[in-house]
Amino acid sequence: MLIHGKCHCGNISFSLAWEPSPTEIPARACGCSFCTKHGGVWTANPKGALKVEVKDRALVSKYAFETRTADFHICARCGVVPVVTSRIDDRLYAVVSVNAFEGIDPSLIRRAPASFDGEDTESRLARRKRNWIPSVEFVEGRS
């Protein structure tokens, strides 16, 4: 299955190859203060491949907080956060927002609360290496 998503204005879009086609898509409703304020509900397939397209990179802000181990890619035009990345051992990993999905049957998405409070940095990065999308490509337009 190829899952498409984008921010509201379309400046940041993505396609996620998810094989085999899922019977359900697990989604984590993160309880951190940033995700709570943005309605962050994230998914990843550790066997998937993600292509992120940015039309105008000047309209993308990156935000990192607390451990500074992840970058939230925020569209400066519409304010949506469709993708989060983390560079671990010179490899880029990512999760995508299920709220940015286009044309996916909502009944496929299995939302569950998630809390990573108390997780140390080493454990956090190890979890991401296991669970996040390990094949990430960014394609950018004009600067």
mmCIF file of C-alpha atoms in Angstrom:
data_model
loop_
_atom_site.group_PDB
_atom_site.id
_atom_site.type_symbol
_atom_site.label_atom_id
_atom_site.label_comp_id
_atom_site.label_asym_id
_atom_site.label_seq_id
_atom_site.Cartn_x
_atom_site.Cartn_y
_atom_site.Cartn_z
ATOM 1 C CA MET A 1 0.000 0.000 0.000
ATOM 2 C CA LEU A 2 1.196 3.499 -0.784
ATOM 3 C CA ILE A 3 -0.015 5.995 1.822
ATOM 4 C CA HIS A 4 -0.062 9.658 0.829
ATOM 5 C CA GLY A 5 -0.185 12.581 3.213
ATOM 6 C CA LYS A 6 0.495 16.284 3.322
ATOM 7 C CA CYS A 7 0.255 19.438 5.352
ATOM 8 C CA HIS A 8 -2.877 21.538 4.848
ATOM 9 C CA CYS A 9 -1.429 23.769 2.100
ATOM 10 C CA GLY A 10 0.531 20.959 0.406
ATOM 11 C CA ASN A 11 4.004 22.435 0.868
ATOM 12 C CA ILE A 12 5.152 19.276 2.705
ATOM 13 C CA SER A 13 3.845 15.999 1.316
ATOM 14 C CA PHE A 14 4.848 12.388 1.717
ATOM 15 C CA SER A 15 4.319 8.932 0.335
ATOM 16 C CA LEU A 16 4.881 5.932 2.590
ATOM 17 C CA ALA A 17 5.308 2.493 1.051
ATOM 18 C CA TRP A 18 3.770 0.049 3.547
ATOM 19 C CA GLU A 19 4.216 -3.600 2.623
ATOM 20 C CA PRO A 20 2.393 -5.799 2.977
ATOM 21 C CA SER A 21 -0.808 -3.763 2.932
ATOM 22 C CA PRO A 22 -1.872 -3.311 6.549
ATOM 23 C CA THR A 23 -5.100 -4.642 7.995
ATOM 24 C CA GLU A 24 -4.643 -1.903 10.578
ATOM 25 C CA ILE A 25 -2.265 1.012 11.068
ATOM 26 C CA PRO A 26 -0.976 1.386 14.645
ATOM 27 C CA ALA A 27 -0.845 5.026 15.717
ATOM 28 C CA ARG A 28 0.624 6.539 18.863
ATOM 29 C CA ALA A 29 -1.102 9.566 20.361
ATOM 30 C CA CYS A 30 1.928 11.045 22.065
ATOM 31 C CA GLY A 31 1.288 12.620 25.452
ATOM 32 C CA CYS A 32 4.192 15.088 25.438
ATOM 33 C CA SER A 33 3.267 18.755 25.682
ATOM 34 C CA PHE A 34 4.247 19.534 22.066
ATOM 35 C CA CYS A 35 2.292 16.658 20.527
ATOM 36 C CA THR A 36 -0.679 17.291 22.786
ATOM 37 C CA LYS A 37 -0.860 20.914 21.630
ATOM 38 C CA HIS A 38 -0.530 19.857 17.962
ATOM 39 C CA GLY A 39 -2.701 16.744 18.103
ATOM 40 C CA GLY A 40 0.325 14.586 17.254
ATOM 41 C CA VAL A 41 -0.630 11.014 16.383
ATOM 42 C CA TRP A 42 2.260 9.193 14.734
ATOM 43 C CA THR A 43 2.832 5.982 12.845
ATOM 44 C CA ALA A 44 5.746 4.178 11.265
ATOM 45 C CA ASN A 45 6.491 0.914 9.551
ATOM 46 C CA PRO A 46 10.046 -0.299 10.229
ATOM 47 C CA LYS A 47 9.907 -2.131 6.877
ATOM 48 C CA GLY A 48 8.538 0.905 5.038
ATOM 49 C CA ALA A 49 10.077 3.518 2.779
ATOM 50 C CA LEU A 50 9.211 7.207 3.029
ATOM 51 C CA LYS A 51 9.567 9.899 0.408
ATOM 52 C CA VAL A 52 9.020 13.465 1.644
ATOM 53 C CA GLU A 53 8.576 16.258 -0.882
ATOM 54 C CA VAL A 54 9.015 19.897 0.095
ATOM 55 C CA LYS A 55 7.904 22.486 -2.451
ATOM 56 C CA ASP A 56 9.440 25.498 -0.724
ATOM 57 C CA ARG A 57 11.963 24.714 2.014
ATOM 58 C CA ALA A 58 11.960 28.371 3.086
ATOM 59 C CA LEU A 59 8.446 27.657 4.386
ATOM 60 C CA VAL A 60 9.513 24.752 6.588
ATOM 61 C CA SER A 61 10.572 25.230 10.192
ATOM 62 C CA LYS A 62 12.275 22.521 12.196
ATOM 63 C CA TYR A 63 11.602 22.338 15.891
ATOM 64 C CA ALA A 64 13.512 20.221 18.392
ATOM 65 C CA PHE A 65 12.829 20.195 22.100
ATOM 66 C CA GLU A 66 13.957 18.494 25.285
ATOM 67 C CA THR A 67 16.523 15.875 24.171
ATOM 68 C CA ARG A 68 17.065 17.494 20.743
ATOM 69 C CA THR A 69 17.081 14.033 19.160
ATOM 70 C CA ALA A 70 14.169 14.611 16.772
ATOM 71 C CA ASP A 71 13.164 17.347 14.339
ATOM 72 C CA PHE A 72 9.515 18.219 13.862
ATOM 73 C CA HIS A 73 9.059 19.490 10.280
ATOM 74 C CA ILE A 74 6.470 22.261 10.539
ATOM 75 C CA CYS A 75 4.940 24.025 7.559
ATOM 76 C CA ALA A 76 5.404 27.734 8.244
ATOM 77 C CA ARG A 77 2.485 28.548 5.937
ATOM 78 C CA CYS A 78 -0.264 26.357 7.443
ATOM 79 C CA GLY A 79 1.256 25.171 10.749
ATOM 80 C CA VAL A 80 0.831 21.417 10.199
ATOM 81 C CA VAL A 81 3.503 18.922 11.334
ATOM 82 C CA PRO A 82 3.320 15.962 8.932
ATOM 83 C CA VAL A 83 6.766 14.417 9.564
ATOM 84 C CA VAL A 84 9.252 13.960 12.397
ATOM 85 C CA THR A 85 12.818 12.795 11.750
ATOM 86 C CA SER A 86 15.666 11.547 13.901
ATOM 87 C CA ARG A 87 19.259 11.057 12.720
ATOM 88 C CA ILE A 88 20.750 8.008 14.424
ATOM 89 C CA ASP A 89 24.183 6.617 13.539
ATOM 90 C CA ASP A 90 24.246 8.653 10.296
ATOM 91 C CA ARG A 91 20.867 7.284 9.172
ATOM 92 C CA LEU A 92 17.641 9.271 8.982
ATOM 93 C CA TYR A 93 14.557 7.692 10.587
ATOM 94 C CA ALA A 94 11.022 9.107 10.518
ATOM 95 C CA VAL A 95 7.439 8.893 11.692
ATOM 96 C CA VAL A 96 4.466 10.469 9.953
ATOM 97 C CA SER A 97 1.278 12.020 11.252
ATOM 98 C CA VAL A 98 -1.853 9.969 10.633
ATOM 99 C CA ASN A 99 -3.726 13.281 10.764
ATOM 100 C CA ALA A 100 -1.959 14.241 7.519
ATOM 101 C CA PHE A 101 -3.115 11.106 5.633
ATOM 102 C CA GLU A 102 -5.050 11.565 2.406
ATOM 103 C CA GLY A 103 -7.633 9.010 1.267
ATOM 104 C CA ILE A 104 -7.002 6.380 3.950
ATOM 105 C CA ASP A 105 -10.030 4.716 5.530
ATOM 106 C CA PRO A 106 -10.028 6.016 9.141
ATOM 107 C CA SER A 107 -11.194 2.604 10.390
ATOM 108 C CA LEU A 108 -7.710 1.236 9.533
ATOM 109 C CA ILE A 109 -6.073 3.517 12.098
ATOM 110 C CA ARG A 110 -5.717 2.085 15.624
ATOM 111 C CA ARG A 111 -4.941 5.003 17.933
ATOM 112 C CA ALA A 112 -3.458 4.342 21.338
ATOM 113 C CA PRO A 113 -1.979 6.705 23.913
ATOM 114 C CA ALA A 114 1.803 6.745 24.286
ATOM 115 C CA SER A 115 4.041 8.197 26.959
ATOM 116 C CA PHE A 116 7.812 8.230 26.826
ATOM 117 C CA ASP A 117 8.294 10.036 30.131
ATOM 118 C CA GLY A 118 11.337 8.763 31.963
ATOM 119 C CA GLU A 119 12.899 7.247 28.853
ATOM 120 C CA ASP A 120 16.614 8.030 28.675
ATOM 121 C CA THR A 121 18.213 9.169 25.424
ATOM 122 C CA GLU A 122 19.894 5.833 24.678
ATOM 123 C CA SER A 123 16.613 3.924 25.107
ATOM 124 C CA ARG A 124 14.745 6.503 23.026
ATOM 125 C CA LEU A 125 17.153 6.199 20.106
ATOM 126 C CA ALA A 126 17.135 2.389 20.299
ATOM 127 C CA ARG A 127 13.314 2.383 20.210
ATOM 128 C CA ARG A 128 13.337 4.661 17.163
ATOM 129 C CA LYS A 129 15.832 2.418 15.360
ATOM 130 C CA ARG A 130 13.511 -0.542 15.971
ATOM 131 C CA ASN A 131 10.183 1.107 15.208
ATOM 132 C CA TRP A 132 10.600 4.152 12.956
ATOM 133 C CA ILE A 133 10.793 4.187 9.155
ATOM 134 C CA PRO A 134 14.456 3.486 8.273
ATOM 135 C CA SER A 135 14.359 4.441 4.596
ATOM 136 C CA VAL A 136 13.746 8.191 4.292
ATOM 137 C CA GLU A 137 14.281 10.388 1.234
ATOM 138 C CA PHE A 138 13.726 14.149 1.082
ATOM 139 C CA VAL A 139 13.104 15.823 -2.267
ATOM 140 C CA GLU A 140 13.184 19.603 -2.143
ATOM 141 C CA GLY A 141 12.047 22.254 -4.574
ATOM 142 C CA ARG A 142 13.214 25.847 -4.643
ATOM 143 C CA SER A 143 15.040 27.406 -1.725
#
